């Protein structure tokens, strides 16, 4: 098949097929029937002279040729999207767009929650979807336009994505207000003698950055409770003798109900970046969203 006869829609379908490796799921993603997408797959096989996807127990497996096509195809579709989007105008006052942002619950609490208030004031018809990130799928989701922006710790940003740092974060410790250790600064021995709560976003973990820093000093702590969400921390801490070490911005938000103390040793913080795919780089709506994210963080005190 010559290039002049290759429908752009076939390339969009191939992108979905390579992402899903399943005809039925890809068809649902594209809003097509399964027979219609199967017919397109036959055309694609003819055009590329390759099976592209072969049957597998749980769907389909891409051939070597299909795997080689995947990233160039994403780049091509992203460039075409940007080319079309660059000519559009975005008026936040009248736009009815849904912005999809992926982040952990802690980062959503710090960034996306106040962003929602900014949207309500400046883009009242726009909607905000706060999603949880899947780091393995995230580059493909950004490339497909399923997610607009991801907010991640800077070291987890995939190298093929555009990124810009939003803020720096440090750590503080939390105790219940009437805890015996809450009345004075913590020392290292006291810190290690307490029972700790730790947030493990993936679930079930009992070690983290605090343990790594303590190990360098030749110390250890006992983590008694592992939580999957930072938003569970306040209720647990105020009803127990546990101590939790959490991002400083969150800790300060809970200072009315919990005692907030500095950790008794040097604990390296982290930075949070927003990242996006090349397909969204020159899209006026996406540029406005990224500017709104920066303005949201600029309006908050540095943590």
XYZ file of C-alpha atoms in Angstrom:
303
model
C 0.000 0.000 0.000
C 1.407 3.429 -0.900
C 1.624 6.250 1.623
C -1.054 8.186 -0.271
C -3.551 5.388 0.450
C -2.662 5.001 4.137
C -5.470 6.597 6.144
C -4.284 8.554 9.197
C -7.046 6.849 11.166
C -5.259 3.544 10.589
C -2.186 4.903 12.362
C -4.335 6.093 15.269
C -5.840 2.611 15.450
C -2.385 1.016 15.330
C -1.303 3.215 18.237
C -4.285 2.008 20.297
C -3.666 -1.615 19.327
C -0.022 -1.413 20.380
C -1.004 0.195 23.677
C -3.713 -2.336 24.532
C -2.430 -5.495 22.739
C -6.085 -6.512 22.661
C -8.523 -5.836 19.815
C -11.651 -5.550 21.965
C -10.076 -3.138 24.461
C -8.502 -1.064 21.689
C -11.851 -0.897 19.884
C -13.550 0.353 23.044
C -10.819 2.951 23.489
C -11.344 4.184 19.924
C -15.133 4.001 19.974
C -15.169 1.384 17.211
C -16.741 -2.042 16.936
C -14.476 -5.065 17.266
C -15.110 -6.171 13.635
C -14.301 -2.683 12.339
C -10.979 -2.603 14.178
C -10.157 -6.143 13.061
C -10.684 -4.992 9.468
C -8.330 -2.063 10.078
C -5.741 -4.420 11.533
C -5.864 -6.440 8.321
C -5.229 -3.249 6.336
C -2.326 -2.340 8.597
C -0.768 -5.779 8.190
C -0.994 -5.380 4.430
C 0.462 -1.871 4.538
C 3.458 -2.807 6.702
C 3.971 -6.305 5.311
C 4.063 -7.685 8.845
C 1.560 -9.403 11.220
C 2.201 -6.579 13.735
C 0.199 -8.360 16.480
C -0.038 -12.125 16.887
C -2.471 -14.085 19.099
C -1.455 -14.702 22.704
C -3.168 -16.388 25.646
C -4.275 -13.062 27.149
C -4.662 -10.990 24.020
C -2.024 -10.245 21.405
C 1.752 -9.884 21.350
C 3.467 -7.244 19.169
C 6.028 -8.434 16.645
C 9.553 -7.018 16.547
C 8.469 -4.706 13.706
C 5.524 -3.443 15.767
C 7.755 -2.756 18.767
C 10.122 -0.799 16.543
C 7.197 1.246 15.210
C 5.706 2.078 18.591
C 7.793 5.087 19.684
C 8.165 6.669 16.206
C 4.406 6.308 15.773
C 3.766 8.000 19.122
C 6.155 10.798 18.198
C 4.482 11.242 14.794
C 0.953 11.372 16.212
C 2.115 13.705 18.956
C 3.660 16.059 16.400
C 0.475 16.020 14.304
C -1.634 16.745 17.374
C 0.641 19.644 18.281
C 0.518 20.972 14.727
C -3.283 21.049 14.786
C -3.541 22.305 18.378
C -1.098 25.167 17.808
C -3.612 26.866 15.514
C -6.409 26.772 18.067
C -7.264 29.440 20.583
C -8.041 28.767 24.236
C -10.359 31.069 26.150
C -10.517 29.802 29.756
C -13.638 31.817 30.509
C -15.682 29.946 27.895
C -13.816 26.654 27.435
C -15.436 23.429 28.620
C -12.350 21.227 28.677
C -11.618 18.397 31.111
C -8.050 18.497 32.407
C -6.632 15.180 33.632
C -3.783 15.293 36.132
C -2.050 12.237 37.570
C -0.378 12.459 40.988
C -0.245 10.771 44.366
C -2.857 11.799 46.912
C -0.291 13.878 48.798
C 0.717 15.862 45.711
C -2.911 16.256 44.624
C -3.638 17.678 48.068
C -0.847 20.224 47.741
C -1.237 21.164 44.054
C -4.447 19.969 42.424
C -6.803 20.919 45.261
C -5.874 24.642 45.117
C -5.731 24.368 41.316
C -9.422 23.406 41.402
C -10.166 26.718 43.132
C -8.198 28.579 40.442
C -10.172 26.818 37.715
C -13.444 27.707 39.434
C -12.474 31.376 39.302
C -10.783 31.569 35.883
C -12.164 28.633 33.885
C -15.543 27.882 35.485
C -16.740 25.496 32.746
C -13.584 23.401 32.784
C -13.399 20.228 34.840
C -10.476 18.676 36.703
C -9.942 14.919 36.961
C -7.433 13.966 39.674
C -6.001 10.549 38.806
C -3.560 8.181 40.486
C -0.344 7.574 38.520
C 0.828 4.262 37.116
C 4.504 4.941 36.439
C 4.834 2.090 33.955
C 1.828 3.158 31.874
C 2.220 6.908 32.345
C 4.383 7.724 29.284
C 1.909 5.924 27.016
C -1.071 7.593 28.722
C 0.503 11.036 28.241
C 1.357 10.224 24.626
C -2.215 9.106 23.963
C -3.698 12.225 25.576
C -5.406 10.148 28.271
C -3.551 12.242 30.868
C -2.584 15.870 30.326
C -0.002 16.417 33.055
C 1.640 14.210 35.656
C 2.991 15.589 38.927
C 5.887 13.427 40.078
C 8.975 13.459 42.221
C 11.638 14.646 39.834
C 13.682 11.430 39.886
C 10.700 9.411 38.587
C 10.073 11.515 35.457
C 10.668 9.481 32.290
C 13.457 10.982 30.151
C 11.297 11.266 27.014
C 8.881 13.689 28.700
C 9.030 17.455 29.027
C 9.348 18.484 32.669
C 9.492 21.580 34.847
C 10.051 21.724 38.588
C 7.063 22.975 40.570
C 8.365 23.035 44.130
C 10.898 21.739 46.631
C 9.723 19.709 49.597
C 11.221 18.819 52.972
C 10.040 16.660 55.885
C 8.538 17.246 59.325
C 7.428 14.907 62.107
C 3.927 14.575 63.572
C 2.812 13.537 67.063
C -0.506 13.874 68.877
C -0.742 17.180 70.729
C -0.502 15.644 74.225
C 2.215 13.127 73.388
C 4.997 13.139 76.033
C 7.593 13.832 73.322
C 5.664 16.728 71.800
C 6.698 19.397 74.270
C 10.343 19.831 73.245
C 12.576 19.283 70.194
C 13.197 15.655 69.336
C 16.627 14.084 69.755
C 17.875 11.160 67.695
C 17.698 8.517 70.437
C 14.174 9.562 71.355
C 13.105 9.549 67.714
C 14.378 6.010 67.190
C 12.787 4.762 70.422
C 9.279 5.737 69.290
C 6.974 3.534 67.207
C 6.548 4.926 63.704
C 3.890 5.088 61.009
C 5.070 5.087 57.391
C 3.235 5.803 54.157
C 3.906 3.279 51.398
C 1.965 4.411 48.281
C 2.382 0.989 46.699
C 1.055 -0.580 49.910
C 2.640 -2.712 52.592
C 6.153 -1.249 52.690
C 7.921 -0.761 56.025
C 11.055 1.152 54.960
C 11.664 4.427 53.209
C 13.861 7.528 52.974
C 13.939 7.945 56.760
C 15.331 4.447 57.240
C 18.009 5.047 54.614
C 19.101 8.264 56.368
C 19.131 6.547 59.764
C 21.211 3.661 58.418
C 23.921 6.117 57.356
C 24.017 7.299 60.986
C 24.105 3.746 62.308
C 20.569 3.889 63.729
C 17.285 2.098 63.122
C 13.622 2.744 63.909
C 10.612 0.476 64.309
C 7.795 1.023 61.820
C 4.678 -0.391 63.438
C 2.054 0.725 60.899
C 2.281 0.986 57.109
C -0.378 3.113 55.382
C -1.184 3.395 51.684
C -2.200 7.068 51.861
C -0.866 10.194 53.551
C -4.442 11.311 54.134
C -4.861 8.512 56.676
C -2.015 9.860 58.806
C -3.774 12.546 60.926
C -6.485 10.261 62.279
C -3.955 7.567 63.163
C -1.453 9.906 64.834
C -3.948 11.856 66.935
C -5.353 8.620 68.402
C -2.056 6.827 69.122
C 1.498 7.181 70.436
C 2.913 6.805 66.920
C 5.127 9.325 65.154
C 5.033 9.948 61.406
C 7.520 11.760 59.171
C 5.695 13.375 56.263
C 6.145 16.076 53.596
C 6.375 19.458 55.304
C 3.510 21.088 53.413
C 1.131 18.380 54.590
C 2.441 18.545 58.148
C 1.830 22.284 58.355
C -1.752 21.824 57.150
C -2.375 19.543 60.137
C -0.655 21.749 62.736
C -3.955 22.705 64.391
C -4.679 19.104 65.343
C -1.167 17.614 65.654
C 2.217 18.591 67.066
C 4.710 19.386 64.291
C 8.421 18.946 65.012
C 11.622 18.983 63.009
C 13.358 15.638 62.502
C 16.443 15.360 64.762
C 18.831 14.609 61.885
C 19.494 15.793 58.349
C 16.866 14.354 56.020
C 17.193 15.162 52.327
C 14.024 16.507 50.769
C 12.781 16.103 47.221
C 11.400 18.141 44.349
C 8.082 17.746 42.538
C 7.895 18.360 38.790
C 5.086 18.565 36.308
C 5.698 16.563 33.142
C 3.927 16.295 29.813
C 4.311 14.727 26.371
C 5.525 16.507 23.250
C 1.971 16.248 21.843
C 0.822 18.761 24.471
C 3.811 21.083 24.315
C 2.309 23.769 22.050
C -1.378 23.116 22.703
C -2.815 26.448 23.975
C -5.120 24.734 26.487
C -2.229 22.666 27.847
C 0.036 25.710 28.042
C -2.680 27.499 30.014
C -3.002 24.507 32.363
C 0.750 24.399 33.019
C 0.820 28.156 33.622
C -2.080 27.732 36.057
C -0.178 25.019 37.907
C 2.892 27.252 38.217
C 0.789 30.211 39.362
C -0.953 27.994 41.932
C 2.356 26.982 43.484
C 3.861 30.458 43.230
C 0.944 31.752 45.302
C 1.739 29.358 48.137
C 4.428 29.733 50.744
C 7.598 27.767 50.121
C 7.752 24.629 52.250
